[in-house]
Amino acid sequence: MENKAQTSQDTIEYYIERTEKLEMEKEELEAKLKWYEEQFRLSQQHRFGSSSEKTNLDQLSLFNEAEDTTNSTVEEPTVETITYKRKKQRGQRERMLENLPTETIEYRLPDVDQVCSCCGGALHEMSTEVRKELKIIPAQVKVVEHVRHVYSCRHCERNEIETPIKTASMPASVFPGSLASPSAMAYTMTQKYVESMPLYRQEKHLERFGVSISRQTLANWVIYGANTWLNQIYDRMHEHLLKLDSLHADETTLQVLSEPGRPATSNSYMWLYRTGREGPPIILYDYQQTRASKHPRRFLDGFKGYLHVDGYAGYNGLSNVTLVGCWAHARRKFTEALKALPESASTSNVKAKEGLAFCNQLFEIERKLKDVSPEERYKERLECSQPVLEAFSAWLREQTPRVLPKSALGQAIKYCRNQWERLEAFLKDGRLEIDNNRGERSIKPFVIGRKNWLFSNTAKGAKSSAIIYSIVETAKENGLNPFNYLSYLFEELPNMDTTDKSKLDQLLPWSQTIPKECRVPNKSK
């Protein structure tokens, strides 16, 4: 009897232990299943759903853009007929066209027709009717011959042993021995780095003008212009950048096919460094083979102050630098946590919504402080934003043991807690920003361009691209027309002492001495 009781007891304990083990395995499998379901929903959202960021209505399909944007109810702004019988108030069209050059074509009746059809008397001009149109003048290609005249003395030619010769001065060539002019070199760079047109398409484009210039020749123009002339402007902008005390940084991938000792499929990186709220806009790109922390340390050597970054650890350890985190990244992770939930949870009071609400409160405060002084912004943040941060920090600590670490919500909470020192750093100075969107916006032109030309062939080409992108993006943010500005640089740099930094400063995009022709006309509101 005792043996049977003992066997029964052992059997009950065995099944209890086995049940507990199965329950643990079930919980583990359910957690894995939940994680895979979240990843699937996020994948579907990324492929087919709309972005959580503000949608840019200009980013429509290339092929059906006209069909998508047409609207017959919108008033046509480019054609206008006015009969001047009374003084007409200045409208939106006049303000839009006021900065454009105007060509006037007049239509008059021949003298023989200026006769009244009723009485035969002479007609006088009663009024005029004006129709305004926009005329687009496409690019033109022509040959410019620089003929330099050489002079000598006929008397000395006949009577003297030596004959003095004088030669007329002529501007130096931007690329000696080449067909490249300042405008041709500027146009090639602008088409590639502003309009995202690869060189092989430019080659075909020039053929339609009757000019046969290979893409290899165009590439030579780009690299020579960048490494001979634009790099001097780049280096000077770098010196000015390091003198400031608030910057932004970001990085993105780049594929370079022909790098010694590396497979063609290896990822290289384009790093971005730019100014913040204060000072003239300066945007610099820096090509490097890796994402190692030594690159920002080298580029920012001598910089002291605040650096806005995302969560990448490669910026850690910068001496004399305080890292400022990005709340846009934090908010994005809670948005993804919401997207990872099933549709049935979208209407319930889930924790991801609570985390997102904290982030939105901070951004709402920032919107109200957009136009105030740095001193006022600093004060208001301490009064309004700091209590939100304290409540959010307590909420993060409370939620940490309650969520699965690998879930989307768990990752969002982990990101905020790991980055907390950076995320609250914006309270230290009213000039600082709550996010690194300024850096992300500045690296986007490179990302868009990369989609068109996909890769660089050599590291030399990638470095040249970094220089040119730096010049044109800085020019754009300083209100300059990139083509006109590049043309101006290529006319001036070959004919000046480039070792004189004061003269180089007069060519920087924010210099007041830049000609008016290089500036984009102000938009009329």
mmCIF file with all atom_site columns, N, CA and C in Angstrom, residues 293-335:
data_model
loop_
_atom_site.group_PDB
_atom_site.id
_atom_site.type_symbol
_atom_site.label_atom_id
_atom_site.label_alt_id
_atom_site.label_comp_id
_atom_site.label_asym_id
_atom_site.label_entity_id
_atom_site.label_seq_id
_atom_site.pdbx_PDB_ins_code
_atom_site.Cartn_x
_atom_site.Cartn_y
_atom_site.Cartn_z
_atom_site.occupancy
_atom_site.B_iso_or_equiv
_atom_site.pdbx_formal_charge
_atom_site.auth_seq_id
_atom_site.auth_comp_id
_atom_site.auth_asym_id
_atom_site.auth_atom_id
_atom_site.pdbx_PDB_model_num
ATOM 1   N N  . SER A 1 293 ? 33.741 55.636 -34.615 1.00 0.00 ? 293 SER A N  1
ATOM 2   C CA . SER A 1 293 ? 33.678 56.878 -33.850 1.00 0.00 ? 293 SER A CA 1
ATOM 3   C C  . SER A 1 293 ? 34.886 57.781 -34.088 1.00 0.00 ? 293 SER A C  1
ATOM 4   N N  . LYS A 1 294 ? 35.969 57.223 -34.667 1.00 0.00 ? 294 LYS A N  1
ATOM 5   C CA . LYS A 1 294 ? 37.156 58.045 -34.910 1.00 0.00 ? 294 LYS A CA 1
ATOM 6   C C  . LYS A 1 294 ? 36.881 59.143 -35.940 1.00 0.00 ? 294 LYS A C  1
ATOM 7   N N  . HIS A 1 295 ? 35.889 58.934 -36.802 1.00 0.00 ? 295 HIS A N  1
ATOM 8   C CA . HIS A 1 295 ? 35.616 59.918 -37.855 1.00 0.00 ? 295 HIS A CA 1
ATOM 9   C C  . HIS A 1 295 ? 35.019 61.211 -37.304 1.00 0.00 ? 295 HIS A C  1
ATOM 10  N N  . PRO A 1 296 ? 33.953 61.162 -36.472 1.00 0.00 ? 296 PRO A N  1
ATOM 11  C CA . PRO A 1 296 ? 33.497 62.434 -35.890 1.00 0.00 ? 296 PRO A CA 1
ATOM 12  C C  . PRO A 1 296 ? 34.531 63.071 -34.964 1.00 0.00 ? 296 PRO A C  1
ATOM 13  N N  . ARG A 1 297 ? 35.347 62.238 -34.295 1.00 0.00 ? 297 ARG A N  1
ATOM 14  C CA . ARG A 1 297 ? 36.389 62.804 -33.437 1.00 0.00 ? 297 ARG A CA 1
ATOM 15  C C  . ARG A 1 297 ? 37.392 63.599 -34.268 1.00 0.00 ? 297 ARG A C  1
ATOM 16  N N  . ARG A 1 298 ? 37.745 63.071 -35.440 1.00 0.00 ? 298 ARG A N  1
ATOM 17  C CA . ARG A 1 298 ? 38.699 63.774 -36.305 1.00 0.00 ? 298 ARG A CA 1
ATOM 18  C C  . ARG A 1 298 ? 38.077 65.033 -36.897 1.00 0.00 ? 298 ARG A C  1
ATOM 19  N N  . PHE A 1 299 ? 36.854 64.904 -37.423 1.00 0.00 ? 299 PHE A N  1
ATOM 20  C CA . PHE A 1 299 ? 36.232 66.042 -38.107 1.00 0.00 ? 299 PHE A CA 1
ATOM 21  C C  . PHE A 1 299 ? 35.923 67.173 -37.143 1.00 0.00 ? 299 PHE A C  1
ATOM 22  N N  . LEU A 1 300 ? 35.533 66.843 -35.912 1.00 0.00 ? 300 LEU A N  1
ATOM 23  C CA . LEU A 1 300 ? 35.128 67.855 -34.937 1.00 0.00 ? 300 LEU A CA 1
ATOM 24  C C  . LEU A 1 300 ? 36.252 68.222 -33.981 1.00 0.00 ? 300 LEU A C  1
ATOM 25  N N  . ASP A 1 301 ? 37.476 67.883 -34.342 1.00 0.00 ? 301 ASP A N  1
ATOM 26  C CA . ASP A 1 301 ? 38.607 68.230 -33.497 1.00 0.00 ? 301 ASP A CA 1
ATOM 27  C C  . ASP A 1 301 ? 38.689 69.745 -33.312 1.00 0.00 ? 301 ASP A C  1
ATOM 28  N N  . GLY A 1 302 ? 38.639 70.179 -32.084 1.00 0.00 ? 302 GLY A N  1
ATOM 29  C CA . GLY A 1 302 ? 38.648 71.611 -31.788 1.00 0.00 ? 302 GLY A CA 1
ATOM 30  C C  . GLY A 1 302 ? 37.279 72.185 -31.499 1.00 0.00 ? 302 GLY A C  1
ATOM 31  N N  . PHE A 1 303 ? 36.231 71.443 -31.774 1.00 0.00 ? 303 PHE A N  1
ATOM 32  C CA . PHE A 1 303 ? 34.865 71.923 -31.501 1.00 0.00 ? 303 PHE A CA 1
ATOM 33  C C  . PHE A 1 303 ? 34.529 71.745 -30.028 1.00 0.00 ? 303 PHE A C  1
ATOM 34  N N  . LYS A 1 304 ? 33.895 72.743 -29.454 1.00 0.00 ? 304 LYS A N  1
ATOM 35  C CA . LYS A 1 304 ? 33.438 72.679 -28.068 1.00 0.00 ? 304 LYS A CA 1
ATOM 36  C C  . LYS A 1 304 ? 32.000 73.176 -28.005 1.00 0.00 ? 304 LYS A C  1
ATOM 37  N N  . GLY A 1 305 ? 31.130 72.375 -27.437 1.00 0.00 ? 305 GLY A N  1
ATOM 38  C CA . GLY A 1 305 ? 29.737 72.822 -27.319 1.00 0.00 ? 305 GLY A CA 1
ATOM 39  C C  . GLY A 1 305 ? 28.763 71.669 -27.379 1.00 0.00 ? 305 GLY A C  1
ATOM 40  N N  . TYR A 1 306 ? 27.588 71.941 -27.959 1.00 0.00 ? 306 TYR A N  1
ATOM 41  C CA . TYR A 1 306 ? 26.497 70.978 -28.017 1.00 0.00 ? 306 TYR A CA 1
ATOM 42  C C  . TYR A 1 306 ? 26.415 70.351 -29.416 1.00 0.00 ? 306 TYR A C  1
ATOM 43  N N  . LEU A 1 307 ? 26.160 69.058 -29.449 1.00 0.00 ? 307 LEU A N  1
ATOM 44  C CA . LEU A 1 307 ? 26.031 68.343 -30.718 1.00 0.00 ? 307 LEU A CA 1
ATOM 45  C C  . LEU A 1 307 ? 24.727 67.555 -30.716 1.00 0.00 ? 307 LEU A C  1
ATOM 46  N N  . HIS A 1 308 ? 23.790 67.910 -31.620 1.00 0.00 ? 308 HIS A N  1
ATOM 47  C CA . HIS A 1 308 ? 22.526 67.186 -31.749 1.00 0.00 ? 308 HIS A CA 1
ATOM 48  C C  . HIS A 1 308 ? 22.770 65.906 -32.557 1.00 0.00 ? 308 HIS A C  1
ATOM 49  N N  . VAL A 1 309 ? 22.363 64.769 -32.000 1.00 0.00 ? 309 VAL A N  1
ATOM 50  C CA . VAL A 1 309 ? 22.599 63.471 -32.653 1.00 0.00 ? 309 VAL A CA 1
ATOM 51  C C  . VAL A 1 309 ? 21.388 62.572 -32.439 1.00 0.00 ? 309 VAL A C  1
ATOM 52  N N  . ASP A 1 310 ? 21.421 61.422 -33.135 1.00 0.00 ? 310 ASP A N  1
ATOM 53  C CA . ASP A 1 310 ? 20.426 60.397 -32.847 1.00 0.00 ? 310 ASP A CA 1
ATOM 54  C C  . ASP A 1 310 ? 21.001 59.460 -31.780 1.00 0.00 ? 310 ASP A C  1
ATOM 55  N N  . GLY A 1 311 ? 20.532 58.222 -31.720 1.00 0.00 ? 311 GLY A N  1
ATOM 56  C CA . GLY A 1 311 ? 20.972 57.340 -30.647 1.00 0.00 ? 311 GLY A CA 1
ATOM 57  C C  . GLY A 1 311 ? 22.259 56.590 -30.918 1.00 0.00 ? 311 GLY A C  1
ATOM 58  N N  . TYR A 1 312 ? 22.941 56.866 -32.032 1.00 0.00 ? 312 TYR A N  1
ATOM 59  C CA . TYR A 1 312 ? 24.127 56.100 -32.384 1.00 0.00 ? 312 TYR A CA 1
ATOM 60  C C  . TYR A 1 312 ? 25.258 56.347 -31.374 1.00 0.00 ? 312 TYR A C  1
ATOM 61  N N  . ALA A 1 313 ? 25.868 55.240 -30.911 1.00 0.00 ? 313 ALA A N  1
ATOM 62  C CA . ALA A 1 313 ? 26.892 55.333 -29.872 1.00 0.00 ? 313 ALA A CA 1
ATOM 63  C C  . ALA A 1 313 ? 28.221 55.848 -30.396 1.00 0.00 ? 313 ALA A C  1
ATOM 64  N N  . GLY A 1 314 ? 28.384 55.954 -31.717 1.00 0.00 ? 314 GLY A N  1
ATOM 65  C CA . GLY A 1 314 ? 29.649 56.404 -32.278 1.00 0.00 ? 314 GLY A CA 1
ATOM 66  C C  . GLY A 1 314 ? 30.010 57.832 -31.912 1.00 0.00 ? 314 GLY A C  1
ATOM 67  N N  . TYR A 1 315 ? 29.030 58.610 -31.441 1.00 0.00 ? 315 TYR A N  1
ATOM 68  C CA . TYR A 1 315 ? 29.310 59.987 -31.037 1.00 0.00 ? 315 TYR A CA 1
ATOM 69  C C  . TYR A 1 315 ? 29.735 60.087 -29.580 1.00 0.00 ? 315 TYR A C  1
ATOM 70  N N  . ASN A 1 316 ? 29.686 58.976 -28.857 1.00 0.00 ? 316 ASN A N  1
ATOM 71  C CA . ASN A 1 316 ? 30.100 58.997 -27.455 1.00 0.00 ? 316 ASN A CA 1
ATOM 72  C C  . ASN A 1 316 ? 31.601 59.270 -27.356 1.00 0.00 ? 316 ASN A C  1
ATOM 73  N N  . GLY A 1 317 ? 31.993 59.885 -26.283 1.00 0.00 ? 317 GLY A N  1
ATOM 74  C CA . GLY A 1 317 ? 33.411 60.076 -26.038 1.00 0.00 ? 317 GLY A CA 1
ATOM 75  C C  . GLY A 1 317 ? 34.029 61.280 -26.700 1.00 0.00 ? 317 GLY A C  1
ATOM 76  N N  . LEU A 1 318 ? 33.226 62.132 -27.346 1.00 0.00 ? 318 LEU A N  1
ATOM 77  C CA . LEU A 1 318 ? 33.776 63.355 -27.921 1.00 0.00 ? 318 LEU A CA 1
ATOM 78  C C  . LEU A 1 318 ? 34.135 64.315 -26.795 1.00 0.00 ? 318 LEU A C  1
ATOM 79  N N  . SER A 1 319 ? 35.378 64.747 -26.758 1.00 0.00 ? 319 SER A N  1
ATOM 80  C CA . SER A 1 319 ? 35.813 65.615 -25.663 1.00 0.00 ? 319 SER A CA 1
ATOM 81  C C  . SER A 1 319 ? 35.229 67.009 -25.822 1.00 0.00 ? 319 SER A C  1
ATOM 82  N N  . ASN A 1 320 ? 34.866 67.604 -24.696 1.00 0.00 ? 320 ASN A N  1
ATOM 83  C CA . ASN A 1 320 ? 34.313 68.970 -24.635 1.00 0.00 ? 320 ASN A CA 1
ATOM 84  C C  . ASN A 1 320 ? 33.010 69.112 -25.411 1.00 0.00 ? 320 ASN A C  1
ATOM 85  N N  . VAL A 1 321 ? 32.280 68.002 -25.590 1.00 0.00 ? 321 VAL A N  1
ATOM 86  C CA . VAL A 1 321 ? 31.032 68.024 -26.353 1.00 0.00 ? 321 VAL A CA 1
ATOM 87  C C  . VAL A 1 321 ? 29.908 67.442 -25.505 1.00 0.00 ? 321 VAL A C  1
ATOM 88  N N  . THR A 1 322 ? 28.782 68.150 -25.448 1.00 0.00 ? 322 THR A N  1
ATOM 89  C CA . THR A 1 322 ? 27.575 67.651 -24.795 1.00 0.00 ? 322 THR A CA 1
ATOM 90  C C  . THR A 1 322 ? 26.612 67.179 -25.878 1.00 0.00 ? 322 THR A C  1
ATOM 91  N N  . LEU A 1 323 ? 26.236 65.899 -25.819 1.00 0.00 ? 323 LEU A N  1
ATOM 92  C CA . LEU A 1 323 ? 25.348 65.328 -26.824 1.00 0.00 ? 323 LEU A CA 1
ATOM 93  C C  . LEU A 1 323 ? 23.896 65.651 -26.488 1.00 0.00 ? 323 LEU A C  1
ATOM 94  N N  . VAL A 1 324 ? 23.145 66.093 -27.492 1.00 0.00 ? 324 VAL A N  1
ATOM 95  C CA . VAL A 1 324 ? 21.727 66.428 -27.333 1.00 0.00 ? 324 VAL A CA 1
ATOM 96  C C  . VAL A 1 324 ? 20.925 65.414 -28.136 1.00 0.00 ? 324 VAL A C  1
ATOM 97  N N  . GLY A 1 325 ? 20.050 64.669 -27.458 1.00 0.00 ? 325 GLY A N  1
ATOM 98  C CA . GLY A 1 325 ? 19.295 63.602 -28.102 1.00 0.00 ? 325 GLY A CA 1
ATOM 99  C C  . GLY A 1 325 ? 18.160 64.108 -28.976 1.00 0.00 ? 325 GLY A C  1
ATOM 100 N N  . CYS A 1 326 ? 17.551 63.161 -29.680 1.00 0.00 ? 326 CYS A N  1
ATOM 101 C CA . CYS A 1 326 ? 16.508 63.498 -30.653 1.00 0.00 ? 326 CYS A CA 1
ATOM 102 C C  . CYS A 1 326 ? 15.173 62.924 -30.204 1.00 0.00 ? 326 CYS A C  1
ATOM 103 N N  . TRP A 1 327 ? 14.243 63.815 -29.832 1.00 0.00 ? 327 TRP A N  1
ATOM 104 C CA . TRP A 1 327 ? 12.917 63.362 -29.417 1.00 0.00 ? 327 TRP A CA 1
ATOM 105 C C  . TRP A 1 327 ? 12.083 62.881 -30.594 1.00 0.00 ? 327 TRP A C  1
ATOM 106 N N  . ALA A 1 328 ? 12.436 63.267 -31.814 1.00 0.00 ? 328 ALA A N  1
ATOM 107 C CA . ALA A 1 328 ? 11.720 62.733 -32.973 1.00 0.00 ? 328 ALA A CA 1
ATOM 108 C C  . ALA A 1 328 ? 11.955 61.230 -33.101 1.00 0.00 ? 328 ALA A C  1
ATOM 109 N N  . HIS A 1 329 ? 13.177 60.782 -32.799 1.00 0.00 ? 329 HIS A N  1
ATOM 110 C CA . HIS A 1 329 ? 13.467 59.346 -32.813 1.00 0.00 ? 329 HIS A CA 1
ATOM 111 C C  . HIS A 1 329 ? 12.677 58.624 -31.719 1.00 0.00 ? 329 HIS A C  1
ATOM 112 N N  . ALA A 1 330 ? 12.641 59.230 -30.528 1.00 0.00 ? 330 ALA A N  1
ATOM 113 C CA . ALA A 1 330 ? 11.901 58.605 -29.419 1.00 0.00 ? 330 ALA A CA 1
ATOM 114 C C  . ALA A 1 330 ? 10.419 58.495 -29.761 1.00 0.00 ? 330 ALA A C  1
ATOM 115 N N  . ARG A 1 331 ? 9.847  59.569 -30.288 1.00 0.00 ? 331 ARG A N  1
ATOM 116 C CA . ARG A 1 331 ? 8.424  59.547 -30.643 1.00 0.00 ? 331 ARG A CA 1
ATOM 117 C C  . ARG A 1 331 ? 8.148  58.520 -31.740 1.00 0.00 ? 331 ARG A C  1
ATOM 118 N N  . ARG A 1 332 ? 9.079  58.412 -32.695 1.00 0.00 ? 332 ARG A N  1
ATOM 119 C CA . ARG A 1 332 ? 8.909  57.475 -33.799 1.00 0.00 ? 332 ARG A CA 1
ATOM 120 C C  . ARG A 1 332 ? 8.830  56.041 -33.294 1.00 0.00 ? 332 ARG A C  1
ATOM 121 N N  . LYS A 1 333 ? 9.577  55.728 -32.252 1.00 0.00 ? 333 LYS A N  1
ATOM 122 C CA . LYS A 1 333 ? 9.558  54.356 -31.730 1.00 0.00 ? 333 LYS A CA 1
ATOM 123 C C  . LYS A 1 333 ? 8.222  54.027 -31.062 1.00 0.00 ? 333 LYS A C  1
ATOM 124 N N  . PHE A 1 334 ? 7.611  54.994 -30.384 1.00 0.00 ? 334 PHE A N  1
ATOM 125 C CA . PHE A 1 334 ? 6.282  54.748 -29.819 1.00 0.00 ? 334 PHE A CA 1
ATOM 126 C C  . PHE A 1 334 ? 5.233  54.676 -30.931 1.00 0.00 ? 334 PHE A C  1
ATOM 127 N N  . THR A 1 335 ? 5.422  55.442 -31.991 1.00 0.00 ? 335 THR A N  1
ATOM 128 C CA . THR A 1 335 ? 4.517  55.347 -33.135 1.00 0.00 ? 335 THR A CA 1
ATOM 129 C C  . THR A 1 335 ? 4.599  53.958 -33.762 1.00 0.00 ? 335 THR A C  1
#
